[in-house]
Amino acid sequence: MRIVLIGAGRLATNLGQTLLGAGHEIVCVNSRTMASAKALADKIGGCAVDRAEDIPMEADAYIIAVKDSVLADVIPAVTRGRENQVFMHTAGSMPMSMFQGMAHHYGVFYPMQSFSKERPVDFAVIPTFIEANDEKAMQTIRHLAESITERIYELSSDDRQYLHLAAVFACNFVNHCYALSAEILEKHDLPFDVMLPLIDETARKVHEMHPLDAQTGPAVRYDENVIRHQIQLLREFPFMKDIYDRLSMNIHRKATEKK
């Protein structure tokens, strides 16, 4: 397929390289700045443009991979004059209806993964959630998905918002807890990498059992002596203390409900 890529960030970079490797042609990369558009176009081919009016008028698919906060501004600019083309955005929490009234064939292509430009990912194992407003859009989006992964799920915008919410807990909040752990360790001249075997083993366990069954620690049994002592250690960090207290209570509540 001939693809126009709108965006040159982390997801756009990974997706563009993967689609190129799957045999698709990237005919153009559009970004807010010419420097970022050219940097990605140099890797995956196609023209580099920083204005919506310079985007090619025809392609098989227009993939919009930009920040959620600018999607409402980007969509009308990109679809104008190209209403009969097939468009899709890649946002987990934004509805498909954002295209309504601005394009005839549209949908969502959401690969659920955390991306960075420095670390290439294997799209073959990434679950990708798709949605479309008509058969033409669905055929295009499914064809793109099938060319890079076998883990494809049709999911409505309503359900996808809960999927994205769950991903925030499983990824973003967990990573923030890593950052809090690192902060505590750094104050006592300990390296964060001492936590990596523990982190890796916990991640391996949830491949094999439900997270509730994998839960360990003083909060499960509500070991009050340990909890009170650790809360006291956090007396200089009220926000961290609040997180510790709330998580401990909820871990114990869930453990009690499971019995």
Coordinates of C-alpha atoms in Angstrom, one line a residue:
M1 CA 0.0 0.0 0.0
R2 CA 1.0 3.6 -0.6
I3 CA 0.9 5.3 2.8
V4 CA 1.0 8.9 4.1
L5 CA 2.3 9.1 7.7
I6 CA 1.1 12.1 9.7
G7 CA 3.5 12.6 12.6
A8 CA 7.1 11.8 13.2
G9 CA 7.2 10.9 16.9
R10 CA 7.8 7.6 18.7
L11 CA 4.9 5.7 17.4
A12 CA 5.1 7.1 13.9
T13 CA 8.8 6.2 13.7
N14 CA 8.3 2.6 14.8
L15 CA 5.2 2.1 12.7
G16 CA 6.7 3.7 9.6
Q17 CA 9.8 1.5 9.8
T18 CA 7.7 -1.7 10.4
L19 CA 5.3 -0.9 7.5
L20 CA 8.2 -0.3 5.2
G21 CA 9.7 -3.6 6.2
A22 CA 6.4 -5.3 5.5
G23 CA 6.6 -4.1 1.9
H24 CA 4.5 -1.0 2.0
E25 CA 5.6 2.3 0.4
I26 CA 5.7 5.4 2.6
V27 CA 5.0 8.2 0.1
C28 CA 5.1 11.1 2.5
V29 CA 5.9 12.1 6.1
N30 CA 4.2 15.1 7.5
S31 CA 5.2 16.7 10.8
R32 CA 4.9 20.0 12.6
T33 CA 8.5 20.8 11.8
M34 CA 10.4 20.1 8.6
A35 CA 13.4 18.9 10.6
S36 CA 11.4 16.0 12.2
A37 CA 9.6 15.2 9.0
K38 CA 12.8 15.0 7.1
A39 CA 14.6 12.9 9.8
L40 CA 11.9 10.2 9.5
A41 CA 11.5 10.5 5.7
D42 CA 15.3 9.9 5.4
K43 CA 14.8 6.6 7.1
I44 CA 11.6 5.3 5.5
G45 CA 11.4 7.2 2.2
G46 CA 8.8 9.6 0.8
C47 CA 8.6 13.3 0.7
A48 CA 8.9 15.4 3.9
V49 CA 6.4 18.2 4.4
D50 CA 5.5 20.4 7.3
R51 CA 2.2 21.9 5.9
A52 CA -1.0 20.0 5.5
E53 CA -1.6 21.5 2.1
D54 CA 1.6 19.9 0.8
I55 CA 0.5 16.3 1.7
P56 CA -0.2 14.2 -1.4
M57 CA -3.9 14.3 -2.4
E58 CA -4.1 10.5 -3.0
A59 CA -2.8 7.5 -1.2
D60 CA -4.1 4.1 -0.1
A61 CA -4.0 5.1 3.6
Y62 CA -3.4 8.2 5.7
I63 CA -2.2 7.2 9.2
I64 CA -2.4 10.0 11.8
A65 CA 0.0 9.3 14.7
V66 CA 0.2 12.5 16.7
K67 CA -0.4 13.5 20.3
D68 CA -4.1 13.3 21.5
S69 CA -4.0 17.0 22.3
V70 CA -3.5 18.1 18.7
L71 CA -5.6 15.4 17.0
A72 CA -8.7 17.7 16.8
D73 CA -6.7 20.3 14.9
V74 CA -4.8 17.9 12.6
I75 CA -7.8 15.9 11.3
P76 CA -9.6 18.7 9.6
A77 CA -6.4 20.1 8.1
V78 CA -5.3 16.7 6.7
T79 CA -8.7 15.5 5.4
R80 CA -9.6 18.8 3.7
G81 CA -9.8 18.1 -0.1
R82 CA -9.1 14.4 0.5
E83 CA -12.5 13.4 1.9
N84 CA -12.7 10.2 -0.3
Q85 CA -9.4 8.8 1.0
V86 CA -9.0 6.3 3.9
F87 CA -7.9 7.9 7.2
M88 CA -7.1 6.4 10.6
H89 CA -5.7 7.6 13.9
T90 CA -3.7 5.6 16.3
A91 CA -4.9 7.1 19.6
G92 CA -6.0 4.7 22.3
S93 CA -8.4 7.0 24.1
M94 CA -9.8 9.1 21.3
P95 CA -13.0 8.1 19.5
M96 CA -13.3 7.2 15.9
S97 CA -16.1 9.8 15.5
M98 CA -13.4 12.6 15.5
F99 CA -13.4 12.0 11.7
Q100 CA -17.2 12.3 11.3
G101 CA -18.2 15.0 8.8
M102 CA -14.7 15.4 7.6
A103 CA -14.0 12.1 5.8
H104 CA -16.1 9.4 4.2
H105 CA -13.9 6.4 5.1
Y106 CA -12.1 6.3 8.4
G107 CA -11.2 4.3 11.5
V108 CA -8.7 3.5 14.2
F109 CA -5.4 1.6 14.2
Y110 CA -4.3 1.3 17.8
P111 CA -1.2 -0.8 18.6
M112 CA -1.2 -1.1 22.4
Q113 CA 2.5 -0.7 23.3
S114 CA 4.8 1.9 24.8
F115 CA 7.1 3.2 22.1
S116 CA 10.5 5.0 22.0
K117 CA 12.6 6.0 19.0
E118 CA 15.7 4.4 20.5
R119 CA 14.2 0.9 21.1
P120 CA 12.7 -0.9 18.1
V121 CA 9.7 -3.1 18.9
D122 CA 8.4 -6.3 17.4
F123 CA 4.9 -5.5 16.1
A124 CA 4.2 -9.2 15.5
V125 CA 3.6 -9.6 19.3
I126 CA 1.8 -6.3 19.8
P127 CA -2.0 -6.6 20.2
T128 CA -3.5 -4.1 17.7
F129 CA -7.1 -2.9 18.0
I130 CA -9.0 -1.7 15.0
E131 CA -12.3 0.0 14.2
A132 CA -13.8 1.4 11.0
N133 CA -16.9 3.3 9.9
D134 CA -17.4 1.3 6.7
E135 CA -16.2 -1.8 4.8
K136 CA -13.7 0.1 2.6
A137 CA -12.0 1.6 5.7
M138 CA -12.1 -1.8 7.5
Q139 CA -10.5 -3.6 4.6
T140 CA -7.7 -1.1 4.4
I141 CA -7.1 -1.0 8.1
R142 CA -7.2 -4.8 8.5
H143 CA -4.9 -5.3 5.6
L144 CA -2.3 -3.0 7.2
A145 CA -2.7 -4.8 10.5
E146 CA -2.4 -8.3 9.1
S147 CA 0.8 -7.3 7.3
I148 CA 2.6 -6.6 10.6
T149 CA 0.8 -8.6 13.4
E150 CA -1.4 -11.7 14.0
R151 CA -2.9 -10.2 17.2
I152 CA -5.7 -8.1 15.7
Y153 CA -8.9 -7.3 17.6
E154 CA -12.0 -5.3 16.4
L155 CA -12.9 -3.0 19.3
S156 CA -15.4 -0.1 19.5
S157 CA -14.4 3.4 20.7
D158 CA -16.4 2.9 23.8
D159 CA -14.6 -0.3 24.8
R160 CA -11.2 1.0 23.7
Q161 CA -11.3 3.9 26.2
Y162 CA -11.5 1.3 29.0
L163 CA -8.6 -0.7 27.4
H164 CA -6.5 2.5 27.4
L165 CA -7.5 3.2 31.0
A166 CA -6.4 -0.4 32.0
A167 CA -3.1 0.2 30.1
V168 CA -2.4 3.4 32.1
F169 CA -2.6 1.3 35.3
A170 CA -0.5 -1.6 33.9
C171 CA 2.2 0.5 32.3
N172 CA 2.3 4.2 33.2
F173 CA 1.4 3.9 36.9
V174 CA 3.7 0.9 37.4
N175 CA 6.6 2.8 35.8
H176 CA 5.9 5.7 38.1
C177 CA 6.2 3.3 41.0
Y178 CA 9.6 2.3 39.6
A179 CA 10.6 6.0 39.6
L180 CA 9.5 6.3 43.3
S181 CA 11.5 3.2 44.1
A182 CA 14.5 4.7 42.3
E183 CA 14.1 8.0 44.3
I184 CA 14.2 6.1 47.6
L185 CA 17.2 4.1 46.6
E186 CA 19.2 7.1 45.3
K187 CA 18.8 8.9 48.6
H188 CA 20.6 6.0 50.2
D189 CA 23.2 5.5 47.5
L190 CA 21.7 2.3 46.1
P191 CA 21.5 1.6 42.4
F192 CA 18.1 0.9 40.9
D193 CA 19.3 -2.2 39.1
V194 CA 19.2 -4.1 42.4
M195 CA 15.4 -4.1 41.8
L196 CA 15.6 -5.6 38.3
P197 CA 15.5 -9.3 39.2
L198 CA 12.5 -8.6 41.4
I199 CA 10.7 -6.7 38.7
D200 CA 11.5 -9.3 36.1
E201 CA 10.2 -12.2 38.2
T202 CA 7.0 -10.4 39.0
A203 CA 6.5 -9.7 35.3
R204 CA 7.2 -13.3 34.5
K205 CA 4.6 -14.5 37.1
V206 CA 1.7 -12.6 35.6
H207 CA 2.3 -14.4 32.3
E208 CA 1.3 -17.5 34.1
M209 CA -1.2 -16.5 36.8
H210 CA -3.8 -13.8 37.6
P211 CA -2.2 -10.6 39.1
L212 CA -4.2 -11.1 42.3
D213 CA -2.6 -14.5 42.7
A214 CA 0.8 -13.1 42.1
Q215 CA 0.5 -10.4 44.7
T216 CA 2.9 -10.5 47.7
G217 CA 4.1 -8.1 50.3
P218 CA 3.0 -6.9 53.7
A219 CA -0.3 -5.3 52.4
V220 CA -1.7 -8.7 51.4
R221 CA -1.9 -9.9 55.0
Y222 CA -2.0 -6.3 56.3
D223 CA 1.1 -6.7 58.5
E224 CA 0.5 -3.5 60.5
N225 CA 3.9 -3.4 62.1
V226 CA 5.7 -3.3 58.8
I227 CA 3.2 -0.9 57.2
R228 CA 3.3 1.5 60.1
H229 CA 7.1 1.5 60.1
Q230 CA 7.3 2.1 56.3
I231 CA 4.8 4.9 56.5
Q232 CA 7.0 6.5 59.1
L233 CA 10.0 6.2 56.8
L234 CA 8.0 8.3 54.3
R235 CA 7.1 11.1 56.7
E236 CA 9.2 13.6 54.7
F237 CA 7.4 12.6 51.5
P238 CA 3.7 13.2 52.0
F239 CA 2.7 12.4 48.3
M240 CA 4.7 9.2 48.4
K241 CA 3.2 8.3 51.8
D242 CA -0.3 8.9 50.5
I243 CA 0.4 6.6 47.5
Y244 CA 1.8 3.9 49.8
D245 CA -1.2 4.1 52.2
R246 CA -3.8 4.0 49.5
L247 CA -2.2 1.2 47.6
S248 CA -1.7 -0.9 50.7
M249 CA -5.3 -0.5 51.7
N250 CA -6.5 -1.5 48.2
I251 CA -4.1 -4.5 48.0
H252 CA -5.5 -5.8 51.3
R253 CA -9.1 -5.2 50.2
K254 CA -8.6 -7.1 47.0
A255 CA -6.8 -10.0 48.8
T256 CA -9.6 -10.2 51.3
E257 CA -12.3 -10.2 48.6
K258 CA -10.4 -13.1 46.8
K259 CA -10.7 -15.4 49.8

